[in-house]
Amino acid sequence: MNLQQLEYALTLEKLGSFTSAAKSLSMTQPALSLQIKNLENEIGISLFDRSRSRIEPTEQGLKFLLKAGEIVMAGKQLKEYALTLGSQFSGELKLGIIPTLSPYLVPLFLDPLLGQYPELSLEIHELLTEEILQKIRLGDLDGGIVSTPLARQGITVTPLFYESFYMYQNKEDGRSDKTLKVSNLDLKNLWLLEEGNCFRDQVSDICSLKDENTGTQISYHCSSIDSLIRMVDHQGGMTILPELTTLSLDSHQEQNLVLLEEKVREVGFITRKLTGKEHLFEVLNDKIKSSVPAPMRDKSGREVVDPGILESWK
């Protein structure tokens, strides 16, 4: 067994096809098949189920590939570490950020970070949490900024800040309260994000929603908080916003906000263990924390809402 064989197996897992993997690795399909078979014979288990149109890891194979990914990543750390010896804060960071954070958080930390560290290069992808986790595991991303807490094998979590929840209402059918307990929230005409977004799951949690019918005549499926705000402005009703979103509202829209007490959303940075880029993560996280309003760095004894991320790899 060697690192090259492990990389072959990880590429096959990622692409799901011997033909695609062989092309990506610049080798023939028979040669790749032989390498994978030799690896399976040596370890005594079948890594892949070849009976499907897309090749998928077996249950034992997935466990092996998780560990293989850690080993291959550890080998790459040596190169990453060597690059940092000459210039401590140069290199590239590939990050994933969930859609309910990206348009509001990235503009806050981007210029301060790159202004202080001009040799640092950032590649940012707006993705759902599960996509970010999968790409981190496969090595396509270095880290991600998501709603935490979460538990996932091989993943480390660093809490960054905490967002309050706000009800955003149409002033014509809204209430005059500036703060409101969640238990007193009227759920009629509540606009929600599309299924699969962890912020929707959090809203469902804090509002104790039992089903998808919240009283609206229109079934509106979207993944953009800005779209929900516009729907409230033009169609009435209300939606729930995380705190960073409210910083981009105009003075007229700010009058439509009602703070929901008691609960907060935790935002954290996630990455694989021992990537070799920990020094870059540290400066990134420091810039993110310093870019948000100071009160958001402390949850102040409030309950953190569970983002509903499963604890095992899919």
Short mmCIF file of C-alpha atoms in Angstrom, two decimals:
data_model
loop_
_atom_site.label_atom_id
_atom_site.label_comp_id
_atom_site.label_asym_id
_atom_site.label_seq_id
_atom_site.Cartn_x
_atom_site.Cartn_y
_atom_site.Cartn_z
CA MET A 1 0.00 0.00 0.00
CA ASN A 2 1.26 3.49 -0.81
CA LEU A 3 -0.02 7.07 -0.90
CA GLN A 4 -0.48 6.94 -4.67
CA GLN A 5 -2.87 4.01 -4.40
CA LEU A 6 -4.84 5.86 -1.74
CA GLU A 7 -5.08 8.89 -4.01
CA TYR A 8 -6.33 6.65 -6.82
CA ALA A 9 -9.06 5.26 -4.56
CA LEU A 10 -10.07 8.73 -3.34
CA THR A 11 -10.30 10.02 -6.93
CA LEU A 12 -12.50 7.05 -7.87
CA GLU A 13 -14.76 7.78 -4.89
CA LYS A 14 -15.02 11.43 -5.90
CA LEU A 15 -15.81 10.86 -9.58
CA GLY A 16 -17.77 7.60 -9.28
CA SER A 17 -16.46 6.17 -12.55
CA PHE A 18 -13.30 4.26 -13.55
CA THR A 19 -13.34 6.04 -16.90
CA SER A 20 -13.57 9.54 -15.39
CA ALA A 21 -11.09 8.77 -12.63
CA ALA A 22 -8.54 7.28 -15.05
CA LYS A 23 -8.84 10.34 -17.29
CA SER A 24 -8.39 12.66 -14.30
CA LEU A 25 -5.30 10.71 -13.21
CA SER A 26 -3.85 10.55 -16.76
CA MET A 27 -3.73 6.76 -16.80
CA THR A 28 -5.59 3.96 -18.55
CA GLN A 29 -8.74 2.44 -17.10
CA PRO A 30 -7.25 -1.10 -16.89
CA ALA A 31 -4.24 0.28 -15.03
CA LEU A 32 -6.46 2.07 -12.52
CA SER A 33 -8.65 -1.02 -12.08
CA LEU A 34 -5.53 -3.10 -11.37
CA GLN A 35 -4.25 -0.62 -8.78
CA ILE A 36 -7.60 -0.55 -6.96
CA LYS A 37 -7.86 -4.35 -7.06
CA ASN A 38 -4.31 -4.72 -5.70
CA LEU A 39 -5.18 -2.34 -2.87
CA GLU A 40 -8.37 -4.25 -2.05
CA ASN A 41 -6.48 -7.57 -2.07
CA GLU A 42 -3.86 -6.19 0.29
CA ILE A 43 -6.32 -4.79 2.85
CA GLY A 44 -8.77 -7.69 2.51
CA ILE A 45 -11.97 -5.72 1.89
CA SER A 46 -13.91 -4.50 -1.13
CA LEU A 47 -13.72 -0.72 -1.23
CA PHE A 48 -16.32 -0.14 -3.95
CA ASP A 49 -19.68 -1.51 -5.03
CA ARG A 50 -19.25 -2.00 -8.79
CA SER A 51 -22.83 -3.20 -9.41
CA ARG A 52 -24.28 0.29 -9.87
CA SER A 53 -23.97 2.72 -12.76
CA ARG A 54 -22.15 5.11 -10.43
CA ILE A 55 -19.48 3.39 -8.38
CA GLU A 56 -20.01 4.00 -4.65
CA PRO A 57 -17.94 2.98 -1.60
CA THR A 58 -19.08 -0.01 0.40
CA GLU A 59 -19.82 0.53 4.09
CA GLN A 60 -16.36 -0.74 5.06
CA GLY A 61 -14.85 1.08 2.10
CA LEU A 62 -16.23 4.43 3.23
CA LYS A 63 -14.63 4.00 6.66
CA PHE A 64 -11.32 3.09 5.04
CA LEU A 65 -11.48 6.03 2.64
CA LEU A 66 -12.18 8.46 5.47
CA LYS A 67 -8.93 7.39 7.11
CA ALA A 68 -7.14 7.31 3.74
CA GLY A 69 -8.17 10.90 3.14
CA GLU A 70 -6.63 11.92 6.46
CA ILE A 71 -3.38 10.16 5.57
CA VAL A 72 -3.17 11.70 2.10
CA MET A 73 -3.97 15.10 3.58
CA ALA A 74 -1.21 14.66 6.15
CA GLY A 75 1.25 14.04 3.30
CA LYS A 76 0.16 17.26 1.60
CA GLN A 77 0.72 19.15 4.86
CA LEU A 78 4.47 18.87 4.40
CA LYS A 79 4.26 20.86 1.18
CA GLU A 80 1.92 23.40 2.74
CA TYR A 81 4.23 23.77 5.70
CA ALA A 82 7.26 24.28 3.46
CA LEU A 83 5.47 27.11 1.66
CA THR A 84 4.79 28.88 4.95
CA LEU A 85 8.46 28.87 5.95
CA GLY A 86 9.31 31.51 3.37
CA SER A 87 6.21 33.67 3.77
CA GLN A 88 4.07 33.09 6.82
CA PHE A 89 0.81 34.37 5.40
CA SER A 90 0.92 33.50 1.72
CA GLY A 91 -0.97 30.73 -0.02
CA GLU A 92 -4.52 29.91 -1.05
CA LEU A 93 -7.63 29.26 1.00
CA LYS A 94 -10.63 27.57 -0.59
CA LEU A 95 -13.71 28.26 1.53
CA GLY A 96 -17.37 27.32 1.47
CA ILE A 97 -19.96 29.64 3.04
CA ILE A 98 -23.68 28.97 3.42
CA PRO A 99 -26.05 31.25 1.44
CA THR A 100 -27.66 32.79 4.54
CA LEU A 101 -24.23 34.13 5.56
CA SER A 102 -22.21 34.69 2.40
CA PRO A 103 -23.68 37.95 1.01
CA TYR A 104 -23.74 39.59 4.44
CA LEU A 105 -20.50 38.33 6.03
CA VAL A 106 -17.98 38.19 3.15
CA PRO A 107 -18.11 41.95 2.41
CA LEU A 108 -17.36 42.65 6.08
CA PHE A 109 -14.09 40.71 6.36
CA LEU A 110 -12.80 40.49 2.77
CA ASP A 111 -11.09 43.88 2.37
CA PRO A 112 -9.58 43.99 5.89
CA LEU A 113 -8.18 40.46 5.46
CA LEU A 114 -6.67 40.92 1.99
CA GLY A 115 -5.51 44.44 2.83
CA GLN A 116 -3.40 43.14 5.70
CA TYR A 117 -2.32 39.93 3.94
CA PRO A 118 -1.93 40.82 0.22
CA GLU A 119 -0.16 37.54 -0.60
CA LEU A 120 -3.14 35.50 0.57
CA SER A 121 -5.50 34.23 -2.13
CA LEU A 122 -9.15 33.36 -1.42
CA GLU A 123 -11.51 31.16 -3.41
CA ILE A 124 -15.04 31.33 -1.98
CA HIS A 125 -17.98 29.08 -2.86
CA GLU A 126 -21.57 29.65 -1.72
CA LEU A 127 -22.89 26.19 -0.84
CA LEU A 128 -25.24 24.36 1.50
CA THR A 129 -23.75 22.88 4.68
CA GLU A 130 -23.79 19.26 3.51
CA GLU A 131 -22.04 20.24 0.27
CA ILE A 132 -19.38 22.11 2.24
CA LEU A 133 -18.81 19.15 4.55
CA GLN A 134 -18.49 16.74 1.63
CA LYS A 135 -16.04 18.99 -0.25
CA ILE A 136 -13.94 19.46 2.89
CA ARG A 137 -13.77 15.70 3.32
CA LEU A 138 -12.72 15.20 -0.31
CA GLY A 139 -10.11 17.97 -0.09
CA ASP A 140 -11.87 20.32 -2.53
CA LEU A 141 -12.28 22.94 0.21
CA ASP A 142 -9.95 23.90 3.05
CA GLY A 143 -12.73 25.02 5.36
CA GLY A 144 -16.21 26.39 5.68
CA ILE A 145 -18.27 28.98 7.53
CA VAL A 146 -21.57 27.43 8.56
CA SER A 147 -24.15 27.34 11.31
CA THR A 148 -22.84 25.25 14.20
CA PRO A 149 -22.59 23.29 16.46
CA LEU A 150 -22.17 20.08 14.50
CA ALA A 151 -20.37 16.78 15.01
CA ARG A 152 -18.74 15.02 12.08
CA GLN A 153 -15.85 12.56 11.98
CA GLY A 154 -12.54 14.27 11.26
CA ILE A 155 -14.01 17.80 11.44
CA THR A 156 -12.97 20.48 13.91
CA VAL A 157 -15.30 23.36 14.80
CA THR A 158 -14.30 26.85 15.97
CA PRO A 159 -17.23 29.07 17.10
CA LEU A 160 -16.94 32.60 15.68
CA PHE A 161 -20.00 34.65 16.67
CA TYR A 162 -23.70 34.48 17.53
CA GLU A 163 -26.65 35.96 15.65
CA SER A 164 -29.93 36.96 17.23
CA PHE A 165 -33.15 36.10 15.40
CA TYR A 166 -35.49 38.86 14.23
CA MET A 167 -39.03 38.77 12.98
CA TYR A 168 -39.35 40.91 9.86
CA GLN A 169 -42.95 42.00 9.28
CA ASN A 170 -44.95 44.09 6.88
CA LYS A 171 -45.74 47.24 8.85
CA GLU A 172 -49.31 47.34 7.55
CA ASP A 173 -50.21 44.06 9.28
CA GLY A 174 -47.42 43.97 11.88
CA ARG A 175 -47.21 44.78 15.57
CA SER A 176 -45.44 47.61 17.36
CA ASP A 177 -43.32 45.47 19.72
CA LYS A 178 -39.55 45.89 19.52
CA THR A 179 -38.85 42.61 21.33
CA LEU A 180 -40.91 39.45 21.53
CA LYS A 181 -40.69 36.06 23.17
CA VAL A 182 -40.67 33.21 20.69
CA SER A 183 -43.63 31.61 22.49
CA ASN A 184 -45.72 34.71 21.68
CA LEU A 185 -44.92 34.65 17.97
CA ASP A 186 -47.92 34.61 15.62
CA LEU A 187 -47.06 32.20 12.81
CA LYS A 188 -49.75 33.28 10.34
CA ASN A 189 -48.34 34.12 6.90
CA LEU A 190 -44.76 33.09 7.71
CA TRP A 191 -42.44 32.96 4.66
CA LEU A 192 -39.75 30.25 4.80
CA LEU A 193 -36.67 29.25 2.86
CA GLU A 194 -36.55 26.17 0.64
CA GLU A 195 -36.25 22.73 2.24
CA GLY A 196 -32.63 21.60 2.72
CA ASN A 197 -31.42 24.93 4.11
CA CYS A 198 -30.31 24.61 7.73
CA PHE A 199 -31.65 28.11 8.53
CA ARG A 200 -35.13 26.89 7.60
CA ASP A 201 -34.63 23.97 10.02
CA GLN A 202 -33.61 26.41 12.75
CA VAL A 203 -36.65 28.61 12.14
CA SER A 204 -38.85 25.51 12.27
CA ASP A 205 -37.18 24.59 15.55
CA ILE A 206 -37.56 27.94 17.32
CA CYS A 207 -41.12 28.36 16.02
CA SER A 208 -42.07 24.71 16.74
CA LEU A 209 -43.51 24.35 13.25
CA LYS A 210 -45.29 21.01 12.77
CA ASP A 211 -45.81 21.18 9.01
CA GLU A 212 -45.14 23.35 5.97
CA ASN A 213 -48.53 25.10 5.91
CA THR A 214 -48.08 28.48 7.57
CA GLY A 215 -51.14 30.16 6.12
CA THR A 216 -49.80 31.67 2.89
CA GLN A 217 -51.77 31.23 -0.35
CA ILE A 218 -48.54 31.17 -2.35
CA SER A 219 -46.05 28.27 -2.17
CA TYR A 220 -42.78 30.15 -2.76
CA HIS A 221 -39.59 28.06 -2.92
CA CYS A 222 -36.36 30.04 -2.63
CA SER A 223 -32.92 29.89 -1.04
CA SER A 224 -32.42 33.65 -0.67
CA ILE A 225 -33.22 35.64 2.45
CA ASP A 226 -33.34 38.81 0.33
CA SER A 227 -36.17 37.19 -1.65
CA LEU A 228 -38.12 36.58 1.56
CA ILE A 229 -37.65 40.21 2.60
CA ARG A 230 -39.03 41.39 -0.74
CA MET A 231 -41.99 39.03 -0.44
CA VAL A 232 -42.85 40.49 2.97
CA ASP A 233 -42.47 44.04 1.62
CA HIS A 234 -44.77 43.40 -1.36
CA GLN A 235 -47.08 40.56 -0.29
CA GLY A 236 -47.35 41.11 3.45
CA GLY A 237 -46.86 38.54 6.19
CA MET A 238 -43.54 38.02 7.94
CA THR A 239 -40.30 36.04 7.92
CA ILE A 240 -37.46 35.31 10.34
CA LEU A 241 -34.02 36.88 9.77
CA PRO A 242 -30.57 36.21 11.24
CA GLU A 243 -28.91 39.29 12.69
CA LEU A 244 -26.27 39.93 10.01
CA THR A 245 -29.05 40.24 7.43
CA THR A 246 -30.55 43.15 9.31
CA LEU A 247 -27.36 45.24 8.94
CA SER A 248 -28.09 45.67 5.22
CA LEU A 249 -31.67 46.92 5.65
CA ASP A 250 -32.52 50.54 4.97
CA SER A 251 -33.92 52.83 7.64
CA HIS A 252 -37.50 52.21 6.49
CA GLN A 253 -37.11 48.43 6.63
CA GLU A 254 -35.47 48.60 10.07
CA GLN A 255 -38.81 49.76 11.44
CA ASN A 256 -40.25 46.35 10.53
CA LEU A 257 -37.91 44.39 12.83
CA VAL A 258 -38.87 42.72 16.10
CA LEU A 259 -36.10 41.06 18.15
CA LEU A 260 -36.88 37.49 19.19
CA GLU A 261 -35.49 36.89 22.66
CA GLU A 262 -33.91 33.79 24.20
CA LYS A 263 -32.26 32.02 21.24
CA VAL A 264 -29.31 32.63 18.91
CA ARG A 265 -27.65 31.09 15.86
CA GLU A 266 -24.02 30.08 16.34
CA VAL A 267 -21.73 30.65 13.35
CA GLY A 268 -18.51 28.66 13.26
CA PHE A 269 -15.52 27.78 11.11
CA ILE A 270 -15.12 24.11 10.18
CA THR A 271 -12.17 22.27 8.68
CA ARG A 272 -10.42 18.93 8.65
CA LYS A 273 -8.00 18.16 11.43
CA LEU A 274 -4.35 18.96 10.69
CA THR A 275 -4.50 20.58 7.27
CA GLY A 276 -1.20 22.48 7.45
CA LYS A 277 -3.07 25.78 7.04
CA GLU A 278 -3.94 26.38 10.68
CA HIS A 279 -1.98 29.65 10.74
CA LEU A 280 -4.10 30.95 7.84
CA PHE A 281 -7.31 29.81 9.54
CA GLU A 282 -6.28 31.73 12.65
CA VAL A 283 -5.89 35.07 10.86
CA LEU A 284 -9.09 34.45 8.88
CA ASN A 285 -11.09 33.72 12.02
CA ASP A 286 -9.64 36.75 13.82
CA LYS A 287 -10.66 39.01 10.92
CA ILE A 288 -14.15 37.54 10.81
CA LYS A 289 -14.68 38.04 14.55
CA SER A 290 -13.38 41.60 14.46
CA SER A 291 -15.59 42.46 11.47
CA VAL A 292 -18.92 41.74 13.19
CA PRO A 293 -20.47 43.99 15.85
CA ALA A 294 -18.93 43.34 19.29
CA PRO A 295 -22.20 42.17 20.96
CA MET A 296 -22.39 39.31 18.45
CA ARG A 297 -19.20 37.71 19.83
CA ASP A 298 -21.01 36.61 22.99
CA LYS A 299 -24.18 34.53 23.22
CA SER A 300 -24.97 36.18 26.57
CA GLY A 301 -26.46 33.08 28.14
CA ARG A 302 -28.99 32.54 25.37
CA GLU A 303 -29.73 29.11 23.93
CA VAL A 304 -27.98 28.11 20.71
CA VAL A 305 -30.41 26.68 18.15
CA ASP A 306 -29.45 23.29 16.71
CA PRO A 307 -28.82 23.56 12.92
CA GLY A 308 -29.97 19.95 12.52
CA ILE A 309 -26.81 18.58 10.84
CA LEU A 310 -26.58 14.79 11.03
CA GLU A 311 -23.58 13.30 12.80
CA SER A 312 -22.46 10.83 10.13
CA TRP A 313 -21.19 11.16 6.60
CA LYS A 314 -23.70 10.51 3.84
#
